mmCIF file with all atom_site columns, C-alpha atoms in Angstrom:
data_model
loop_
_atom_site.group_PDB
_atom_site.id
_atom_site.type_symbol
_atom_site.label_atom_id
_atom_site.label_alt_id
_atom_site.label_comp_id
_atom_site.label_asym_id
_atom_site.label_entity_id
_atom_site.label_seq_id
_atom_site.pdbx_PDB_ins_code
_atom_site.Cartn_x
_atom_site.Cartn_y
_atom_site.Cartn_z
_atom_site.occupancy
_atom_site.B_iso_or_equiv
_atom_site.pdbx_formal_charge
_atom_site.auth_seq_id
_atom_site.auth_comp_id
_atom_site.auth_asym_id
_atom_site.auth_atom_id
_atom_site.pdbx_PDB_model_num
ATOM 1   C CA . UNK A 1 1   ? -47.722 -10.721 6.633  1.00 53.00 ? 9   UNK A CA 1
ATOM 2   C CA . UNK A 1 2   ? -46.403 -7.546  7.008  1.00 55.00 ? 10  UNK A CA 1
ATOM 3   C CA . UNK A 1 3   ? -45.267 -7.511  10.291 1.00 58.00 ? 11  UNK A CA 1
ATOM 4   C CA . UNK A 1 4   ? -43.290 -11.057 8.923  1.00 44.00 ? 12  UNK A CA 1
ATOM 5   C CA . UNK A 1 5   ? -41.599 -9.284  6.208  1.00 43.00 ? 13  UNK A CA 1
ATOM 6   C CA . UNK A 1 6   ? -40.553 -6.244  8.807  1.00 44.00 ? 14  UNK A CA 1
ATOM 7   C CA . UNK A 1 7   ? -38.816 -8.664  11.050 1.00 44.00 ? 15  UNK A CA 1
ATOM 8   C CA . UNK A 1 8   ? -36.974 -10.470 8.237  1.00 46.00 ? 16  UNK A CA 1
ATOM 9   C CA . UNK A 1 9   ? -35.402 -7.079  6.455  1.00 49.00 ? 17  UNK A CA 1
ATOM 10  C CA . UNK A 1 10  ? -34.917 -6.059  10.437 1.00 50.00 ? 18  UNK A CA 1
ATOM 11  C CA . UNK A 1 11  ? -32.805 -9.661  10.813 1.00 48.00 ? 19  UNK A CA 1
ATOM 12  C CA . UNK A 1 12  ? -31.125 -9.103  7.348  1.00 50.00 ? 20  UNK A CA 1
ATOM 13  C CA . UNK A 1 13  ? -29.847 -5.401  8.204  1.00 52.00 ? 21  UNK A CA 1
ATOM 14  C CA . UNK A 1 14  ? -28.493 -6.733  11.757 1.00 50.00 ? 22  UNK A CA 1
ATOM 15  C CA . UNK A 1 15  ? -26.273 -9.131  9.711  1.00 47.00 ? 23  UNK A CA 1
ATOM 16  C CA . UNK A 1 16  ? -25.288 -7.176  7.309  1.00 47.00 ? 24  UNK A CA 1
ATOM 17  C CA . UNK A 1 17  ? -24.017 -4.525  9.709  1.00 43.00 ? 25  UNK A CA 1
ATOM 18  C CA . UNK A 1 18  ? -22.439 -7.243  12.094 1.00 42.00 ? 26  UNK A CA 1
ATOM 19  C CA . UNK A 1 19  ? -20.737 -7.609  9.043  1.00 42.00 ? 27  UNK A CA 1
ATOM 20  C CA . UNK A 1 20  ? -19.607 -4.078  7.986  1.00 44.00 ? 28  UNK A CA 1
ATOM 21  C CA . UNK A 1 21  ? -18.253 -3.845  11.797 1.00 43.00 ? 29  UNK A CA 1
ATOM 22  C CA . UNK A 1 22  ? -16.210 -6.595  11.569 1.00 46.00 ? 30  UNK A CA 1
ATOM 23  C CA . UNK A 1 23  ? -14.012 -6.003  8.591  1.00 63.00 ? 31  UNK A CA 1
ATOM 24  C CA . UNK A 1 24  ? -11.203 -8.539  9.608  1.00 77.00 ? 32  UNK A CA 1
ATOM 25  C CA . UNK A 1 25  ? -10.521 -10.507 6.643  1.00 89.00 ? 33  UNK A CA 1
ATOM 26  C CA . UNK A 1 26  ? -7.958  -13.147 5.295  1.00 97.00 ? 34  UNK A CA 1
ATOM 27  C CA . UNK A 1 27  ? -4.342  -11.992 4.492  1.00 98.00 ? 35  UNK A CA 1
ATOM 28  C CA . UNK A 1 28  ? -3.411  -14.960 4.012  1.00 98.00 ? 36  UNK A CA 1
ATOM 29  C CA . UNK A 1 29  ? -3.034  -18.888 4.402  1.00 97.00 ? 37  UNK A CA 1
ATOM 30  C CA . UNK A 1 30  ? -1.015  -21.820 5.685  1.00 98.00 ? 38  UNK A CA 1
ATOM 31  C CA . UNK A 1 31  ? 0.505   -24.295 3.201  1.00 98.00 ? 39  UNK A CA 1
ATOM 32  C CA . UNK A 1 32  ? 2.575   -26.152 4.989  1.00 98.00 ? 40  UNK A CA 1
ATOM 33  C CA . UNK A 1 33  ? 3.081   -27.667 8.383  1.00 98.00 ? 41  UNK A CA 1
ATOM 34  C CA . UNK A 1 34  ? 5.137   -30.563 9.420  1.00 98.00 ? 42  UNK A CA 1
ATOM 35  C CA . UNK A 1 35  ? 5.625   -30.970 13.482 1.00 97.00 ? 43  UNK A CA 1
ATOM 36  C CA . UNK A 1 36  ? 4.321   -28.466 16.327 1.00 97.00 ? 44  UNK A CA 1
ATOM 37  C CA . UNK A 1 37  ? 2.908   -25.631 14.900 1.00 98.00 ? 45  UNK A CA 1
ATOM 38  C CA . UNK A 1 38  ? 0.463   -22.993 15.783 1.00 98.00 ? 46  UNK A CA 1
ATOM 39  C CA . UNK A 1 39  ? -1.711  -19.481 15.564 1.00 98.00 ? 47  UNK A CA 1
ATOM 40  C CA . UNK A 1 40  ? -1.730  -17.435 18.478 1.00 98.00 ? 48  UNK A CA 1
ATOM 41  C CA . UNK A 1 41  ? -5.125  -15.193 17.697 1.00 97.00 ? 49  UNK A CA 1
ATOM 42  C CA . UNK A 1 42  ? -7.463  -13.260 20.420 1.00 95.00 ? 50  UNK A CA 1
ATOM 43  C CA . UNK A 1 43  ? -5.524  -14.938 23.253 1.00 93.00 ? 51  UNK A CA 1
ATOM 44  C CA . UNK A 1 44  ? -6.370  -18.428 21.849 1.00 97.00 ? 52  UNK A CA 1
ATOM 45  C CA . UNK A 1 45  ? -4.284  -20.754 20.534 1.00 97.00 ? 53  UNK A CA 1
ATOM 46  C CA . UNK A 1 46  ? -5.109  -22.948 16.720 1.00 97.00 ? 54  UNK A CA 1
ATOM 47  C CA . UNK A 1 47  ? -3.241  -25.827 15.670 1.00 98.00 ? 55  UNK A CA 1
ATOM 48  C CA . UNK A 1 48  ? -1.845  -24.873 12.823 1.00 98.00 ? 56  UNK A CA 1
ATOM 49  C CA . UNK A 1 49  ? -2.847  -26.899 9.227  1.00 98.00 ? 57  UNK A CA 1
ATOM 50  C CA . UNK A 1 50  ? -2.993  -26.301 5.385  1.00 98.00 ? 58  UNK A CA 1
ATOM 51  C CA . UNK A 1 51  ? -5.401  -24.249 4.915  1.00 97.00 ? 59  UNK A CA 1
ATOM 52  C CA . UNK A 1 52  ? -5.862  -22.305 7.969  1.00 98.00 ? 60  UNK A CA 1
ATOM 53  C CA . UNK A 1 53  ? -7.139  -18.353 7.211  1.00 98.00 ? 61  UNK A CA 1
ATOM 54  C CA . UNK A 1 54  ? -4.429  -15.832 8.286  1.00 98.00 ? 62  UNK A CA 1
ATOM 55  C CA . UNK A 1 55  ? -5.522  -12.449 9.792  1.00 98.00 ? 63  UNK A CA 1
ATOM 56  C CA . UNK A 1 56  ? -3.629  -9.216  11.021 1.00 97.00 ? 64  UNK A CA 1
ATOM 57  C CA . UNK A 1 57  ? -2.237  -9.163  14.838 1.00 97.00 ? 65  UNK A CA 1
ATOM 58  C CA . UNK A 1 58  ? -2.104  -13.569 14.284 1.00 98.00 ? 66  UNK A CA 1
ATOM 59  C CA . UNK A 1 59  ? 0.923   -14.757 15.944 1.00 98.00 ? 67  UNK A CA 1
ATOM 60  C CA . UNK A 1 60  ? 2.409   -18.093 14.351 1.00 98.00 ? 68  UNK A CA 1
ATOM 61  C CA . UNK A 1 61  ? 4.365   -20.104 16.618 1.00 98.00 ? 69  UNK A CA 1
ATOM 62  C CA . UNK A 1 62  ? 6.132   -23.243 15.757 1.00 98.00 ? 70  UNK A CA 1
ATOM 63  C CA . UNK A 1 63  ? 8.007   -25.895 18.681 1.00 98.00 ? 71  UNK A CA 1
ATOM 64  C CA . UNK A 1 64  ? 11.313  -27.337 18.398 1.00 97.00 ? 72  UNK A CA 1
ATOM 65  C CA . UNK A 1 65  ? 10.610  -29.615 15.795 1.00 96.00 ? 73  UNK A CA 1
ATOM 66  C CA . UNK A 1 66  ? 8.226   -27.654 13.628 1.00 98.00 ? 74  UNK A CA 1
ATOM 67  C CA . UNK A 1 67  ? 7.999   -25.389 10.362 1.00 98.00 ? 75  UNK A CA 1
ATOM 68  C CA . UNK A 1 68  ? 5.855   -23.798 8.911  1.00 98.00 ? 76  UNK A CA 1
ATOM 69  C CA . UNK A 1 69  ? 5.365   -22.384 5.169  1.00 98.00 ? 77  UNK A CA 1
ATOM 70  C CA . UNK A 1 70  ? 2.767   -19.176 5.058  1.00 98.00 ? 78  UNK A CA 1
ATOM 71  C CA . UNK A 1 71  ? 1.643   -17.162 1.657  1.00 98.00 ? 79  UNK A CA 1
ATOM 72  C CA . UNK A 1 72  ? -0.250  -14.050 2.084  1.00 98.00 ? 80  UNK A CA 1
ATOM 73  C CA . UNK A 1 73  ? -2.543  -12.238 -0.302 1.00 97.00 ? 81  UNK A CA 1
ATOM 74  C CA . UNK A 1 74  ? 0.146   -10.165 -2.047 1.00 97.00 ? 82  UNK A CA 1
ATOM 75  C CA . UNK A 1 75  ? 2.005   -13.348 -2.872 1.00 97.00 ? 83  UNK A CA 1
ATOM 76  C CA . UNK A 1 76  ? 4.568   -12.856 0.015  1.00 97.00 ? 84  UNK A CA 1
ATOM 77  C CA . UNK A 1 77  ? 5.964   -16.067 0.818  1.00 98.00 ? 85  UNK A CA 1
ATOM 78  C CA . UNK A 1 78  ? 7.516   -16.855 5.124  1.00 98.00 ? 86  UNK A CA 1
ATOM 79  C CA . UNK A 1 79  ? 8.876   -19.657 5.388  1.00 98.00 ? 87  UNK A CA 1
ATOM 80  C CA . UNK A 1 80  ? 9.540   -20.137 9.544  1.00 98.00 ? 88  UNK A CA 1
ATOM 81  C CA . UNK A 1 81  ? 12.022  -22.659 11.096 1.00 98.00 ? 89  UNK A CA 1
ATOM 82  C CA . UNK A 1 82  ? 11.734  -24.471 14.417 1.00 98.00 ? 90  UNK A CA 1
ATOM 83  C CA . UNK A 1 83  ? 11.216  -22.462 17.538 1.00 98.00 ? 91  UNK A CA 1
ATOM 84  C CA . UNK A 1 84  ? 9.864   -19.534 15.880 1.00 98.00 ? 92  UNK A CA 1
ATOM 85  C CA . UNK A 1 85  ? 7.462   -16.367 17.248 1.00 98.00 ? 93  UNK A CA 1
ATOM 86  C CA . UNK A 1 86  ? 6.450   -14.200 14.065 1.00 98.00 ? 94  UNK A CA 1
ATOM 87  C CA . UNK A 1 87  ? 3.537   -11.944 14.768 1.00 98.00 ? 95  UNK A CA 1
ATOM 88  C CA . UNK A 1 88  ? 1.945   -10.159 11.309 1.00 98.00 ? 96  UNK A CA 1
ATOM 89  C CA . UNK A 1 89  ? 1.494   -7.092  12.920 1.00 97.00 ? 97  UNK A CA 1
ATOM 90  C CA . UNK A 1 90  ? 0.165   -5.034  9.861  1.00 97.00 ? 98  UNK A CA 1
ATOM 91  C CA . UNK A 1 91  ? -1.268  -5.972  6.112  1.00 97.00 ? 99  UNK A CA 1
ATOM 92  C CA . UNK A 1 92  ? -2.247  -3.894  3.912  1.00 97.00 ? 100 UNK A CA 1
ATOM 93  C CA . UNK A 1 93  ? -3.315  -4.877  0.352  1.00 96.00 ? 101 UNK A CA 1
ATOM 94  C CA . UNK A 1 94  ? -5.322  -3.185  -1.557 1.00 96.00 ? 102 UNK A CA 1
ATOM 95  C CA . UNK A 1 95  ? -3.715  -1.229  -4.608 1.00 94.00 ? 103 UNK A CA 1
ATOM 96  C CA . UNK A 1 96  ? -6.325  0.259   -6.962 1.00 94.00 ? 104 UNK A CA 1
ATOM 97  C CA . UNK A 1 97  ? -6.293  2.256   -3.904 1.00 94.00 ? 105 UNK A CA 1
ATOM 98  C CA . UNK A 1 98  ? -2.469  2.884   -3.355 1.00 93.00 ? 106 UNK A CA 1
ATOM 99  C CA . UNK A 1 99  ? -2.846  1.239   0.091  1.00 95.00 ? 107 UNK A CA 1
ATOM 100 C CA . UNK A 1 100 ? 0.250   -0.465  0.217  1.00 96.00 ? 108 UNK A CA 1
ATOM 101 C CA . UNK A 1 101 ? 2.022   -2.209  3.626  1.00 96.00 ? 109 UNK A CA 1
ATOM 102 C CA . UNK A 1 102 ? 3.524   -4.596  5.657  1.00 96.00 ? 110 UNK A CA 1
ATOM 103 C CA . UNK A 1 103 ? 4.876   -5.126  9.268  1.00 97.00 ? 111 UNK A CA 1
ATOM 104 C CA . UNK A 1 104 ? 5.890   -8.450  10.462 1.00 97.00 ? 112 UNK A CA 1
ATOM 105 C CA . UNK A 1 105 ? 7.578   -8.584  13.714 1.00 97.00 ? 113 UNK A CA 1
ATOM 106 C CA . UNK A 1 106 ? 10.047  -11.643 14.672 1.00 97.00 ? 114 UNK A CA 1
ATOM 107 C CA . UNK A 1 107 ? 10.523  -12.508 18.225 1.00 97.00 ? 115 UNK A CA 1
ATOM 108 C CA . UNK A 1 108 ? 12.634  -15.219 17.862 1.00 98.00 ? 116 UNK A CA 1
ATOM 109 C CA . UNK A 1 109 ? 13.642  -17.929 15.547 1.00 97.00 ? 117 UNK A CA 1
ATOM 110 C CA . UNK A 1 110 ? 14.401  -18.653 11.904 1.00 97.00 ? 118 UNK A CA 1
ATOM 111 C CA . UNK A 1 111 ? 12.745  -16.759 9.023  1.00 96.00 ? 119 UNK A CA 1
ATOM 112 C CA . UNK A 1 112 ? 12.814  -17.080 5.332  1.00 96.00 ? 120 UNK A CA 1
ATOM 113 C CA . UNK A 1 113 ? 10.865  -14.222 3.280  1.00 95.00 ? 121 UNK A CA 1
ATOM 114 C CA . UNK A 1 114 ? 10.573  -13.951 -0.391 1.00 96.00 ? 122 UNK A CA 1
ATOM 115 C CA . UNK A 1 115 ? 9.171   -10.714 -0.992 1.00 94.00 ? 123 UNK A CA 1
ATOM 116 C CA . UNK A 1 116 ? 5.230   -10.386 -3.223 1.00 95.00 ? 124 UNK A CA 1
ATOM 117 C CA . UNK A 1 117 ? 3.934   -7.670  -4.857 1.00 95.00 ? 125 UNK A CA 1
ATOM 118 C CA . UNK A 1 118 ? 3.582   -4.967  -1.620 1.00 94.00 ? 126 UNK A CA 1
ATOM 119 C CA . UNK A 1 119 ? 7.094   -4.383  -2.234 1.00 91.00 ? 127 UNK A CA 1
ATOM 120 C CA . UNK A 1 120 ? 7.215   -4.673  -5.620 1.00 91.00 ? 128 UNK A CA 1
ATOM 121 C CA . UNK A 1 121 ? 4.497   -2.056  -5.741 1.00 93.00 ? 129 UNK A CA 1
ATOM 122 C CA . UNK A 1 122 ? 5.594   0.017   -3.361 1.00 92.00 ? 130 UNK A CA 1
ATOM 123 C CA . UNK A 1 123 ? 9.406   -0.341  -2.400 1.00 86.00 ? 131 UNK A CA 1
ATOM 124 C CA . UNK A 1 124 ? 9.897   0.878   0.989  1.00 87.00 ? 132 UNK A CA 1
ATOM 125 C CA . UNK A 1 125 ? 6.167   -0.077  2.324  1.00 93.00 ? 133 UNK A CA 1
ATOM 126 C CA . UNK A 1 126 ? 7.625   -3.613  4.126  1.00 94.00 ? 134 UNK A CA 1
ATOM 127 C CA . UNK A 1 127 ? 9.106   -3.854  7.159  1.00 92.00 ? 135 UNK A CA 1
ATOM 128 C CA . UNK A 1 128 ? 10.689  -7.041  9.032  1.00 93.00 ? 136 UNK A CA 1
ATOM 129 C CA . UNK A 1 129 ? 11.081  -6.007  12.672 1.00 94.00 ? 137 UNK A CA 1
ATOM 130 C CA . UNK A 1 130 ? 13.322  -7.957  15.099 1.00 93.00 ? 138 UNK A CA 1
ATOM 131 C CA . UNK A 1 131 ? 14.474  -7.393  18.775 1.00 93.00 ? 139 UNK A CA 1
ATOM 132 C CA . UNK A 1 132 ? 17.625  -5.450  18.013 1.00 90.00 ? 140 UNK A CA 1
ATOM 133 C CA . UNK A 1 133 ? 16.352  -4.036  14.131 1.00 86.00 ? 141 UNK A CA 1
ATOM 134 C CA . UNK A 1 134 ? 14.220  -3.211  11.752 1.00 86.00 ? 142 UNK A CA 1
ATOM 135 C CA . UNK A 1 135 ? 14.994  -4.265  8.494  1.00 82.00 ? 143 UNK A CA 1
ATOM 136 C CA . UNK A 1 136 ? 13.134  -2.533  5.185  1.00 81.00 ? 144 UNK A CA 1
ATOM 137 C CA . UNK A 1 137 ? 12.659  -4.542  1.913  1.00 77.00 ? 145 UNK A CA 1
ATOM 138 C CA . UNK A 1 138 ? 12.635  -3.351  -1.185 1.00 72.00 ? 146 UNK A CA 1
ATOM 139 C CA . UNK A 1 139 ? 12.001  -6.581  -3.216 1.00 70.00 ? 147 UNK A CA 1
ATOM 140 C CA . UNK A 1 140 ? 14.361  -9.321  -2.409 1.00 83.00 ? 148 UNK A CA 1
ATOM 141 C CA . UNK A 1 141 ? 15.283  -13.059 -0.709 1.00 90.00 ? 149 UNK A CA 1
ATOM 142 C CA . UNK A 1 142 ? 16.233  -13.163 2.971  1.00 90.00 ? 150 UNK A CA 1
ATOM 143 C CA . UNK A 1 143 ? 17.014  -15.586 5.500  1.00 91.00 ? 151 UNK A CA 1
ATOM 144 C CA . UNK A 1 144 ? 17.151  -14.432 8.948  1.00 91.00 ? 152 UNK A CA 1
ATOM 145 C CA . UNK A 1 145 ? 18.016  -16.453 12.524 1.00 94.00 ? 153 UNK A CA 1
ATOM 146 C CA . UNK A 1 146 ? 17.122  -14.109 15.497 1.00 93.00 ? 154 UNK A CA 1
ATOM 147 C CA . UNK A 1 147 ? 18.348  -14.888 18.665 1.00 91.00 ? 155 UNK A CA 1
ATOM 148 C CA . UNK A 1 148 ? 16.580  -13.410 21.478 1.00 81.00 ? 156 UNK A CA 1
#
């Protein structure tokens, strides 16, 4: 009996620590989709649907004839157009701890971004990087085409 309860808090500490090493976690969600969209995440490609779990480094991709409408923890709303690469290349959220930021980097295509509380919170801490720019936000609307 003992040895049984040895190997079960042995098993319960391995998960728990799998766990701890692992500390990607949502920063975000799809809510809309309506033709070819997609996440590009650990070299693997997701079709993208309502619902789908966002994480940092995800790359969302939509075809010629697709959209897609994104809202991330801090309430940040993207809205992407058709033949769009938008990588969220850094999140952070957590403000009882003053850790405050946001990179998202567009390739190509059509964005729309209606600023959350990151910026809000901490004007200056947002940053929408393009090809030829990097634009800060300090709490606002923006619609953006970029044309590789």
């Amino acid at each position: 009996m003992r040895i049984l309860v040895l190997v079960l808090c042995a098993l319960l500490a391995t998960a728990f620590s799998v766990q701890a090493e692992n500390p990607r976690r949502s920063i975000g969600l799809v809510k809309t989709v309506t033709g070819d969209a997609s996440i590009q995440r650990d070299g693997r490609l997701i079709a993208a649907q309502p619902g789908n779990s966002l994480l940092e480094g995800d790359v969302l991709l939509t075809g010629a004839k697709g959209t897609m409408g994104v809202i991330l923890r801090d309430d940040t709303i993207l809205s992407l157009g058709s033949s769009t690469e938008t990588r969220l290349e850094q999140f952070t959220f957590e403000p009882a701890e003053h850790k405050l930021g946001m990179v998202v980097r567009v390739a190509k295509g059509i964005i729309g971004y209606l600023s959350g509380k990151i910026s809000k919170l901490s004007p200056g801490s947002v940053r929408l990087e393009t090809p030829v720019a990097t634009l800060g936000v300090r709490g606002t609307y923006l619609l953006a085409r970029i044309v590789p």
